Structures are given as C-alpha cells and as structure tokens.
XYZ file of C-alpha atoms in Angstrom:
305
model
C -0.084 -0.229 -0.291
C 1.749 3.788 -1.078
C 1.220 6.235 1.718
C 0.832 9.909 0.608
C 0.095 12.974 2.126
C -1.944 15.795 1.432
C -2.010 19.035 3.349
C -2.831 22.887 2.202
C 0.734 24.988 1.776
C -0.275 28.793 2.748
C 1.800 31.399 4.046
C 0.853 30.609 7.472
C 1.914 26.773 7.489
C 5.053 24.847 7.109
C 6.612 25.807 4.074
C 6.972 23.424 1.175
C 10.360 22.994 0.456
C 10.777 21.564 4.622
C 7.513 19.664 3.809
C 8.669 17.854 0.739
C 12.261 17.221 2.805
C 10.409 15.335 5.663
C 7.589 13.805 3.563
C 10.627 12.304 1.431
C 13.130 10.917 4.885
C 9.785 9.477 6.515
C 9.221 7.814 3.263
C 6.096 8.922 2.243
C 5.365 7.752 -1.442
C 3.713 11.118 -2.710
C 2.423 15.117 -1.952
C -0.743 15.731 -3.377
C -1.469 19.638 -3.632
C -4.993 20.944 -3.484
C -6.189 24.012 -5.705
C -8.301 26.926 -5.110
C -7.380 30.334 -7.152
C -9.710 32.812 -5.166
C -12.388 32.779 -3.208
C -15.387 35.542 -3.194
C -15.702 37.902 -0.313
C -19.415 36.854 -0.089
C -19.391 33.689 -2.130
C -23.151 32.156 -3.374
C -22.351 28.728 -2.333
C -21.788 27.086 0.211
C -19.003 24.965 2.182
C -20.090 21.357 0.986
C -19.113 19.987 4.058
C -21.016 22.212 6.433
C -23.367 24.104 4.530
C -22.213 26.806 6.028
C -18.767 29.452 5.165
C -15.795 28.794 3.066
C -12.829 28.177 5.322
C -9.968 30.840 4.877
C -7.728 27.867 3.880
C -9.314 27.648 0.613
C -8.529 31.410 -0.376
C -4.988 30.892 1.370
C -3.834 27.798 -0.388
C -0.883 28.530 -2.955
C -0.856 27.558 -6.605
C -0.206 23.774 -6.972
C 2.168 24.123 -9.371
C 4.749 26.794 -7.850
C 4.431 24.396 -4.662
C 4.922 21.084 -6.538
C 7.961 22.471 -8.714
C 9.355 23.831 -4.915
C 9.070 20.251 -3.859
C 10.661 18.225 -6.894
C 13.466 20.514 -6.627
C 14.822 19.701 -3.021
C 13.634 15.766 -3.346
C 14.921 12.621 -5.571
C 12.150 10.128 -5.017
C 8.829 11.729 -3.461
C 6.313 11.967 -6.290
C 4.442 15.275 -7.100
C 0.895 15.782 -7.525
C -1.966 17.815 -8.203
C -4.920 16.487 -5.771
C -6.509 17.519 -7.626
C -5.782 21.015 -10.598
C -9.408 22.114 -11.668
C -9.124 21.627 -15.111
C -12.292 23.793 -15.831
C -10.313 26.937 -14.738
C -7.470 26.233 -17.166
C -6.647 26.754 -20.337
C -5.326 23.712 -22.199
C -2.163 25.089 -23.935
C -0.931 26.855 -20.753
C -1.829 23.711 -18.616
C 0.019 21.249 -21.487
C 2.843 22.852 -20.956
C 2.639 23.035 -17.091
C 2.553 19.661 -16.448
C 5.220 18.858 -19.026
C 7.765 21.093 -17.804
C 6.986 19.761 -14.140
C 7.363 16.112 -15.442
C 10.319 16.778 -17.105
C 12.072 18.820 -14.850
C 11.035 16.145 -12.071
C 12.761 13.441 -13.850
C 9.217 11.700 -14.341
C 7.608 11.859 -10.730
C 4.279 13.997 -11.660
C 0.891 12.615 -11.069
C -1.816 14.800 -12.907
C -4.932 14.080 -9.984
C -7.802 16.282 -11.395
C -11.346 17.193 -11.033
C -14.042 19.920 -11.538
C -14.057 21.843 -8.027
C -17.260 22.659 -6.305
C -17.046 26.714 -6.354
C -18.728 27.257 -9.708
C -19.002 30.850 -9.094
C -15.289 31.279 -9.547
C -15.052 28.655 -12.486
C -17.715 30.804 -14.027
C -14.880 33.781 -14.076
C -12.479 31.969 -15.082
C -14.230 30.019 -17.931
C -18.220 30.494 -18.291
C -18.165 27.988 -20.798
C -16.307 25.130 -19.125
C -18.714 25.899 -15.969
C -21.606 25.721 -17.947
C -20.153 22.018 -18.874
C -17.386 21.500 -16.504
C -17.010 17.867 -17.314
C -17.505 18.067 -21.103
C -14.625 20.862 -20.881
C -12.517 18.567 -18.987
C -12.986 15.368 -20.673
C -11.980 17.361 -24.344
C -9.228 19.207 -22.593
C -7.714 16.060 -21.303
C -7.691 14.417 -24.844
C -6.463 17.397 -25.850
C -3.366 17.575 -23.585
C -2.893 13.828 -24.314
C -2.438 14.704 -27.795
C 0.217 17.258 -27.289
C 2.151 14.802 -24.718
C 2.418 11.976 -26.110
C 3.388 13.175 -30.032
C 6.010 15.746 -31.069
C 3.148 17.935 -32.468
C -0.747 17.572 -32.638
C -3.923 19.282 -33.237
C -7.454 19.242 -31.371
C -10.630 19.943 -32.817
C -13.227 19.560 -30.189
C -16.350 21.229 -29.647
C -14.944 23.129 -26.561
C -11.686 22.595 -27.171
C -9.772 23.219 -30.315
C -6.558 24.499 -31.396
C -4.605 24.087 -34.959
C -1.047 22.110 -35.068
C 1.401 23.040 -32.076
C 4.545 21.707 -30.503
C 4.768 21.668 -26.651
C 8.161 20.858 -25.492
C 9.818 20.314 -23.040
C 7.749 16.626 -23.287
C 6.955 14.616 -20.069
C 9.546 12.203 -19.335
C 6.423 9.144 -18.185
C 5.201 7.969 -21.560
C 2.805 8.795 -23.292
C 2.013 10.691 -20.452
C 1.692 11.293 -16.475
C -0.605 9.523 -14.707
C -4.105 11.242 -15.004
C -6.055 10.242 -11.901
C -9.692 11.396 -11.520
C -10.834 12.900 -8.373
C -14.832 12.303 -8.010
C -17.382 10.837 -5.941
C -18.067 6.973 -6.461
C -20.889 7.106 -9.322
C -21.678 5.201 -12.379
C -20.559 7.705 -14.571
C -17.512 8.697 -12.865
C -16.224 5.131 -12.812
C -16.908 5.038 -16.735
C -15.155 7.929 -17.347
C -12.300 6.633 -15.100
C -12.308 3.493 -17.286
C -12.588 5.327 -20.494
C -9.470 7.713 -20.258
C -7.882 8.186 -17.097
C -5.357 5.892 -15.018
C -6.876 5.952 -11.528
C -9.690 7.468 -8.988
C -8.915 9.638 -6.629
C -11.761 10.247 -3.318
C -11.988 11.612 -0.514
C -14.448 10.511 2.434
C -15.354 6.869 0.819
C -15.781 4.094 3.217
C -13.850 0.818 2.487
C -17.512 -0.524 1.098
C -18.027 2.137 -1.150
C -14.617 1.547 -2.539
C -14.966 -2.013 -2.812
C -18.390 -1.188 -4.718
C -16.557 1.679 -6.823
C -14.111 -1.133 -7.762
C -16.298 -3.721 -8.300
C -17.750 -1.145 -11.017
C -14.802 0.405 -12.291
C -13.210 -3.231 -13.183
C -16.634 -4.388 -15.079
C -16.312 -1.029 -16.896
C -12.543 -1.450 -17.951
C -13.560 -4.792 -19.047
C -16.286 -3.495 -21.246
C -13.822 -1.127 -23.123
C -11.446 -3.665 -23.184
C -8.609 -2.643 -20.400
C -7.237 -4.830 -17.614
C -8.664 -3.645 -14.259
C -5.158 -3.725 -12.772
C -3.987 -0.604 -15.036
C -6.434 1.350 -13.159
C -5.489 2.492 -9.568
C -7.481 3.680 -6.725
C -6.469 6.475 -4.327
C -8.061 7.305 -0.980
C -7.794 10.099 1.177
C -8.270 9.310 4.807
C -7.273 10.636 8.080
C -5.847 7.844 9.898
C -3.629 5.368 8.088
C -3.077 2.830 10.903
C -3.114 -0.754 10.182
C -6.438 -1.967 10.616
C -7.454 1.055 8.159
C -4.942 -0.053 5.352
C -5.826 -3.292 5.674
C -9.575 -2.481 5.051
C -9.291 0.057 2.153
C -6.548 -2.585 0.244
C -8.961 -5.369 0.470
C -11.309 -3.351 -1.072
C -9.494 -2.252 -3.945
C -7.523 0.756 -3.250
C -3.729 0.580 -3.886
C -3.004 4.351 -2.430
C -3.562 5.936 0.821
C -3.568 9.907 1.009
C -3.249 11.023 3.986
C -4.922 14.502 4.900
C -2.687 16.606 7.134
C -4.212 19.927 7.288
C -4.244 20.490 11.165
C -4.300 16.606 12.054
C -4.703 15.921 15.971
C -1.647 13.319 15.922
C -3.589 10.245 17.293
C -6.167 7.760 15.527
C -9.508 9.010 14.307
C -12.453 6.634 14.034
C -13.850 6.401 10.588
C -17.395 7.433 11.633
C -15.525 10.534 13.201
C -13.691 11.414 9.807
C -16.475 14.130 8.628
C -16.720 15.888 11.779
C -12.913 15.965 12.337
C -12.533 17.154 8.915
C -14.827 20.257 9.292
C -13.266 21.094 12.354
C -10.032 21.089 11.140
C -10.438 23.127 8.028
C -12.002 26.114 10.156
C -9.453 26.147 12.569
C -6.293 28.404 12.435
C -3.775 27.431 10.570
C -1.272 24.552 12.165
C 2.256 25.990 13.100
C 5.189 24.521 11.216
C 5.794 22.679 14.331
C 2.470 20.977 15.138
C 2.414 20.134 11.464
C 5.955 17.919 12.304
C 4.723 16.541 15.449
C 1.234 15.381 13.289
C 3.738 14.258 10.953
C 5.817 11.840 13.205
C 2.390 10.481 14.459
C 1.045 9.741 11.296
C 4.626 8.304 9.979
C 4.210 5.537 12.961
C 0.700 4.829 12.352
C 1.186 4.397 8.323
C 4.140 1.897 9.410
C 6.818 4.080 7.400
C-alpha cells in the first residue's frame, strides 16, 4: 500500500521545501497539492462539508504547480501530484506546458490529479463555457493534453477545445504521458469516465465498502472497454492510516492512501468521525510548522513507514 499525504501549503503553514524534505525522509510515496485560486468575499455557494461559510484555507492555499515545483527541486524520490487540479479553470495549452515541464524537470515524478471543483461562481469567472459543462470541457481538455504530450506535435478539434497543429516542449518524461487520476464521487458515471480515459480514481470521504463497490464497477467498465482493471488505480484520502485502516482499503481494492494532514491531531481518528474532524480542522487556525511536524511524526508511525 502506497502512502501519500495532502496538506494545503499557505503563507501561514509549514513551507513547501521543508515539508517535501520531511515527507521524503519519512518514506512517503507522494504529496498531493490542492487547488483553489480565489474565493468570493461573499460567496453564493455554501461550503459542501458544512453548508456554511467557506474556511479561510480555501483562499489561502498556494498555487499547486509552484508548490510542487519547489518540492520536486529538493527531493529525488517523492512523487508530486495535484490533488486536484481544477481543469475547467485552466486553458489546455498553458496546462499542457506546465504539466510537461514539471514532469520533465522532476525526472518523471508528476501525477496529474484532476477534477472540476465545486465553487462554480469562481469557475464562471475563469471560463464561463467550462462552468456550464465542466466535465464536457474537462474530457476534451484531457484528450487535447494527451495528444500534445504523446506526440511531437498535435492538433485538436473539439466542441469546447480546439487548436491547430502545435508543438509543446519540453515533453513529459513519463510516456505516453503522466498518470491521469480523476477526483470524483463514487458514481457509475465517474467509474465509466475513469475506465474510458484515465489511469486512476481519487476520492476522499469514502468508506472501504464504498471503495469495494466502486472497484467492482470500475473493473466491469474496464473490461467493457477492453482494458485490464489492474491498469487503473484507486487512491483514497484518509485521516487515519493505521494498519487496520490500510488493510480494509487494500482489501476493498485501493492501492494508495492519501493522508489528510491539515491540523491533524496526531492521534487515531475513528472512521465515523472523519467528516466531523475534517470540518473542524479546516475551519481552525492554520497549523504551525511545529504542529505539522509533530502530527507528521505520529502519522508516520501509524502508517508503518
């Protein structure tokens, strides 16, 4: 079982360089950077976890590709991932260059986690057409990105994304492209998308039972489109990576756990309390670097690293 980590790096938390070194030294396989560009002063969309105000960390989190570039520069084994990149808020040509550069300069250590996001009023500011059809735009964007990454040059003619023959260098080290991991809820539609054009599925707040059901659906969809189910991975965001938790998710069909570190208490957290703890930790003041390192020590031990 691979063990990754996620924590929003902000101007008030541990810095990206120190965090990267600590994660690699402790044996974590990957770090997953979340993304939100801006948050309205008076949002019309409620925070999904609570139905209330959006916590400050959502407008404080640093740009994921800047964070990941800094982390890749001071490590040699740690995989750097977006967890997740909000594709409808980015243009394909710029995103293609950013991802390919990071993968090339990190020696092929980038994982492209993607999603469409929930803060629709911000997506509308970035890209009104994509906000209207976020998954339609994302699907076309990914196809266009793969074409640019996999070939010396490529063009794309879609309904929402189109461009003439273009060259995009540097090209990714990973061939034909970095792993594409879809962040989504465990629905049949999501599993169909993952099986059709992605390399894995990422979900947070799902139980082992939900993962097992999703794994069965995903395997069925893979066979339907002629893929080997083993080619498609499952990553689960968890608050407790202890042995019994690891075993439960591994038996359910997951290959990686992504430990959610922001304000982690450094103690075991029963699965039934994960949602409540998550809301509380995100709404609390930012963790200091020392608090994060103490939690990281505890989580490292829990994970058996």
